[in-house]
Amino acid sequence: MRDHVNIGVQNSGPMGVVEFWDKVYLPFIESTNNLKPSTVHGYKQVWNQHLKLHFGTLYLTDYKTHMMSNFVTGLAKTLRPRTLDHVKWLASAIFAHAVATGNCETNPIRDAMVLGKTLKHGDTLSGHPKAGLPQIW
């Protein structure tokens, strides 16, 4: 069985995304001196509002690119592109850190995209036209 790294502690198997956030990524961002408290607060807000429930009981090693594409495609119906960017960016940062710490092999978020239309800047949710091309980050 392959060893998994968790800030210097040997793990017995794959780690869940939520567990990784709680035990590794959140302590990491809270302990670094490079982030402002308001930035950490924003990350926590995005996590709690959008990502925590989505990741649920999934393991880092089981998460696939199409899962994030489907997720952000659903969010694109109600969220502005900048908010979608924040959701996807945080998810990607979590997985990038998981790769760097040996908890998974690849970052499945990197190639995820909105499959369909997104709100344009200035559109409201009350029926204004939406952008027609897929959004690629």
mmCIF file of C-alpha atoms in Angstrom:
data_model
loop_
_atom_site.group_PDB
_atom_site.id
_atom_site.type_symbol
_atom_site.label_atom_id
_atom_site.label_comp_id
_atom_site.label_asym_id
_atom_site.label_seq_id
_atom_site.Cartn_x
_atom_site.Cartn_y
_atom_site.Cartn_z
ATOM 1 C CA MET A 1 0.000 0.000 0.000
ATOM 2 C CA ARG A 2 1.246 3.447 -0.873
ATOM 3 C CA ASP A 3 2.010 5.872 1.967
ATOM 4 C CA HIS A 4 0.161 9.187 2.015
ATOM 5 C CA VAL A 5 1.687 12.324 3.494
ATOM 6 C CA ASN A 6 -0.284 14.504 5.879
ATOM 7 C CA ILE A 7 2.055 17.195 7.215
ATOM 8 C CA GLY A 8 4.600 14.677 8.376
ATOM 9 C CA VAL A 9 2.082 12.109 9.626
ATOM 10 C CA GLN A 10 1.752 8.791 7.830
ATOM 11 C CA ASN A 11 -1.779 8.119 6.677
ATOM 12 C CA SER A 12 -3.330 4.666 6.302
ATOM 13 C CA GLY A 13 -5.067 5.288 2.960
ATOM 14 C CA PRO A 14 -6.653 7.814 0.646
ATOM 15 C CA MET A 15 -7.792 11.042 2.235
ATOM 16 C CA GLY A 16 -11.181 12.632 1.637
ATOM 17 C CA VAL A 17 -11.269 16.114 0.120
ATOM 18 C CA VAL A 18 -13.135 17.503 3.144
ATOM 19 C CA GLU A 19 -10.694 15.808 5.528
ATOM 20 C CA PHE A 20 -7.775 17.229 3.520
ATOM 21 C CA TRP A 21 -9.266 20.732 3.801
ATOM 22 C CA ASP A 22 -9.795 20.360 7.571
ATOM 23 C CA LYS A 23 -6.501 18.693 8.477
ATOM 24 C CA VAL A 24 -4.034 19.973 5.893
ATOM 25 C CA TYR A 25 -5.071 22.852 3.643
ATOM 26 C CA LEU A 26 -6.939 25.071 6.125
ATOM 27 C CA PRO A 27 -4.152 24.871 8.742
ATOM 28 C CA PHE A 28 -1.658 25.605 5.949
ATOM 29 C CA ILE A 29 -3.411 28.762 4.735
ATOM 30 C CA GLU A 30 -4.063 29.922 8.291
ATOM 31 C CA SER A 31 -0.415 29.504 9.275
ATOM 32 C CA THR A 32 1.217 31.153 6.285
ATOM 33 C CA ASN A 33 2.269 34.765 6.676
ATOM 34 C CA ASN A 34 1.735 35.491 2.983
ATOM 35 C CA LEU A 35 -2.076 35.661 3.137
ATOM 36 C CA LYS A 36 -4.139 38.482 4.593
ATOM 37 C CA PRO A 37 -6.834 37.484 7.082
ATOM 38 C CA SER A 38 -9.438 38.757 4.607
ATOM 39 C CA THR A 39 -8.078 36.351 1.961
ATOM 40 C CA VAL A 40 -8.307 33.384 4.329
ATOM 41 C CA HIS A 41 -11.835 34.504 5.229
ATOM 42 C CA GLY A 42 -12.748 34.587 1.522
ATOM 43 C CA TYR A 43 -11.357 31.076 1.003
ATOM 44 C CA LYS A 44 -13.386 29.789 3.963
ATOM 45 C CA GLN A 45 -16.501 31.463 2.580
ATOM 46 C CA VAL A 46 -16.091 29.862 -0.865
ATOM 47 C CA TRP A 47 -15.378 26.499 0.788
ATOM 48 C CA ASN A 48 -18.430 26.633 3.046
ATOM 49 C CA GLN A 49 -20.853 28.054 0.465
ATOM 50 C CA HIS A 50 -19.888 25.984 -2.559
ATOM 51 C CA LEU A 51 -17.221 23.308 -2.195
ATOM 52 C CA LYS A 52 -17.675 21.465 1.106
ATOM 53 C CA LEU A 53 -21.051 19.966 0.266
ATOM 54 C CA HIS A 54 -19.967 19.244 -3.310
ATOM 55 C CA PHE A 55 -16.912 17.237 -2.254
ATOM 56 C CA GLY A 56 -18.812 15.475 0.537
ATOM 57 C CA THR A 57 -17.310 12.035 1.147
ATOM 58 C CA LEU A 58 -15.216 11.859 -2.045
ATOM 59 C CA TYR A 59 -11.555 10.927 -1.793
ATOM 60 C CA LEU A 60 -8.891 13.129 -3.383
ATOM 61 C CA THR A 61 -7.792 10.180 -5.518
ATOM 62 C CA ASP A 62 -11.323 9.477 -6.790
ATOM 63 C CA TYR A 63 -12.203 12.998 -7.934
ATOM 64 C CA LYS A 64 -12.254 13.458 -11.735
ATOM 65 C CA THR A 65 -12.190 16.456 -14.069
ATOM 66 C CA HIS A 66 -15.713 15.856 -15.386
ATOM 67 C CA MET A 67 -17.072 16.129 -11.840
ATOM 68 C CA MET A 68 -15.832 19.716 -11.539
ATOM 69 C CA SER A 69 -16.976 20.547 -15.092
ATOM 70 C CA ASN A 70 -20.489 19.350 -14.225
ATOM 71 C CA PHE A 71 -20.422 21.220 -10.920
ATOM 72 C CA VAL A 72 -19.342 24.589 -12.349
ATOM 73 C CA THR A 73 -21.717 24.160 -15.289
ATOM 74 C CA GLY A 74 -24.563 23.914 -12.793
ATOM 75 C CA LEU A 75 -23.265 26.909 -10.834
ATOM 76 C CA ALA A 76 -22.940 28.967 -14.037
ATOM 77 C CA LYS A 77 -26.715 29.301 -14.173
ATOM 78 C CA THR A 78 -26.756 31.378 -10.988
ATOM 79 C CA LEU A 79 -23.243 32.712 -10.372
ATOM 80 C CA ARG A 80 -21.251 35.379 -12.166
ATOM 81 C CA PRO A 81 -18.051 34.370 -13.992
ATOM 82 C CA ARG A 82 -15.822 35.970 -11.336
ATOM 83 C CA THR A 83 -17.481 33.936 -8.575
ATOM 84 C CA LEU A 84 -17.137 30.786 -10.685
ATOM 85 C CA ASP A 85 -13.452 31.617 -11.102
ATOM 86 C CA HIS A 86 -13.068 31.840 -7.310
ATOM 87 C CA VAL A 87 -14.796 28.487 -6.784
ATOM 88 C CA LYS A 88 -12.686 26.750 -9.405
ATOM 89 C CA TRP A 89 -9.476 28.487 -8.306
ATOM 90 C CA LEU A 90 -9.873 27.378 -4.671
ATOM 91 C CA ALA A 91 -10.684 23.800 -5.705
ATOM 92 C CA SER A 92 -7.606 23.785 -7.933
ATOM 93 C CA ALA A 93 -5.413 25.213 -5.156
ATOM 94 C CA ILE A 94 -6.602 22.486 -2.764
ATOM 95 C CA PHE A 95 -5.738 19.759 -5.262
ATOM 96 C CA ALA A 96 -2.415 21.400 -6.195
ATOM 97 C CA HIS A 97 -1.484 21.310 -2.505
ATOM 98 C CA ALA A 98 -2.629 17.687 -2.300
ATOM 99 C CA VAL A 99 -0.326 16.824 -5.211
ATOM 100 C CA ALA A 100 2.555 18.721 -3.601
ATOM 101 C CA THR A 101 2.066 16.873 -0.302
ATOM 102 C CA GLY A 102 1.715 13.425 -1.884
ATOM 103 C CA ASN A 103 -2.004 12.936 -1.223
ATOM 104 C CA CYS A 104 -2.893 12.518 -4.898
ATOM 105 C CA GLU A 105 -1.053 12.251 -8.204
ATOM 106 C CA THR A 106 -2.722 14.878 -10.389
ATOM 107 C CA ASN A 107 -4.874 17.994 -10.169
ATOM 108 C CA PRO A 108 -8.208 17.084 -11.820
ATOM 109 C CA ILE A 109 -9.498 20.660 -11.581
ATOM 110 C CA ARG A 110 -6.971 22.143 -13.997
ATOM 111 C CA ASP A 111 -8.815 21.074 -17.174
ATOM 112 C CA ALA A 112 -12.375 21.513 -15.890
ATOM 113 C CA MET A 113 -14.607 24.065 -17.628
ATOM 114 C CA VAL A 114 -18.150 25.333 -17.875
ATOM 115 C CA LEU A 115 -19.952 23.315 -20.525
ATOM 116 C CA GLY A 116 -22.385 25.796 -22.025
ATOM 117 C CA LYS A 117 -23.518 29.323 -21.431
ATOM 118 C CA THR A 118 -22.441 31.603 -18.606
ATOM 119 C CA LEU A 119 -23.706 34.942 -17.370
ATOM 120 C CA LYS A 120 -21.910 37.904 -18.891
ATOM 121 C CA HIS A 121 -20.651 40.788 -16.778
ATOM 122 C CA GLY A 122 -23.625 42.994 -15.982
ATOM 123 C CA ASP A 123 -26.295 40.365 -16.708
ATOM 124 C CA THR A 124 -28.897 39.675 -14.085
ATOM 125 C CA LEU A 125 -30.627 36.400 -13.401
ATOM 126 C CA SER A 126 -33.967 37.735 -14.706
ATOM 127 C CA GLY A 127 -33.655 36.598 -18.311
ATOM 128 C CA HIS A 128 -30.929 38.698 -19.901
ATOM 129 C CA PRO A 129 -28.888 37.072 -22.671
ATOM 130 C CA LYS A 130 -26.099 34.799 -21.631
ATOM 131 C CA ALA A 131 -22.706 34.218 -23.239
ATOM 132 C CA GLY A 132 -22.775 31.518 -25.904
ATOM 133 C CA LEU A 133 -19.303 30.009 -25.710
ATOM 134 C CA PRO A 134 -17.935 27.609 -23.123
ATOM 135 C CA GLN A 135 -15.798 29.295 -20.517
ATOM 136 C CA ILE A 136 -12.283 27.906 -20.331
ATOM 137 C CA TRP A 137 -9.989 28.884 -17.453
#
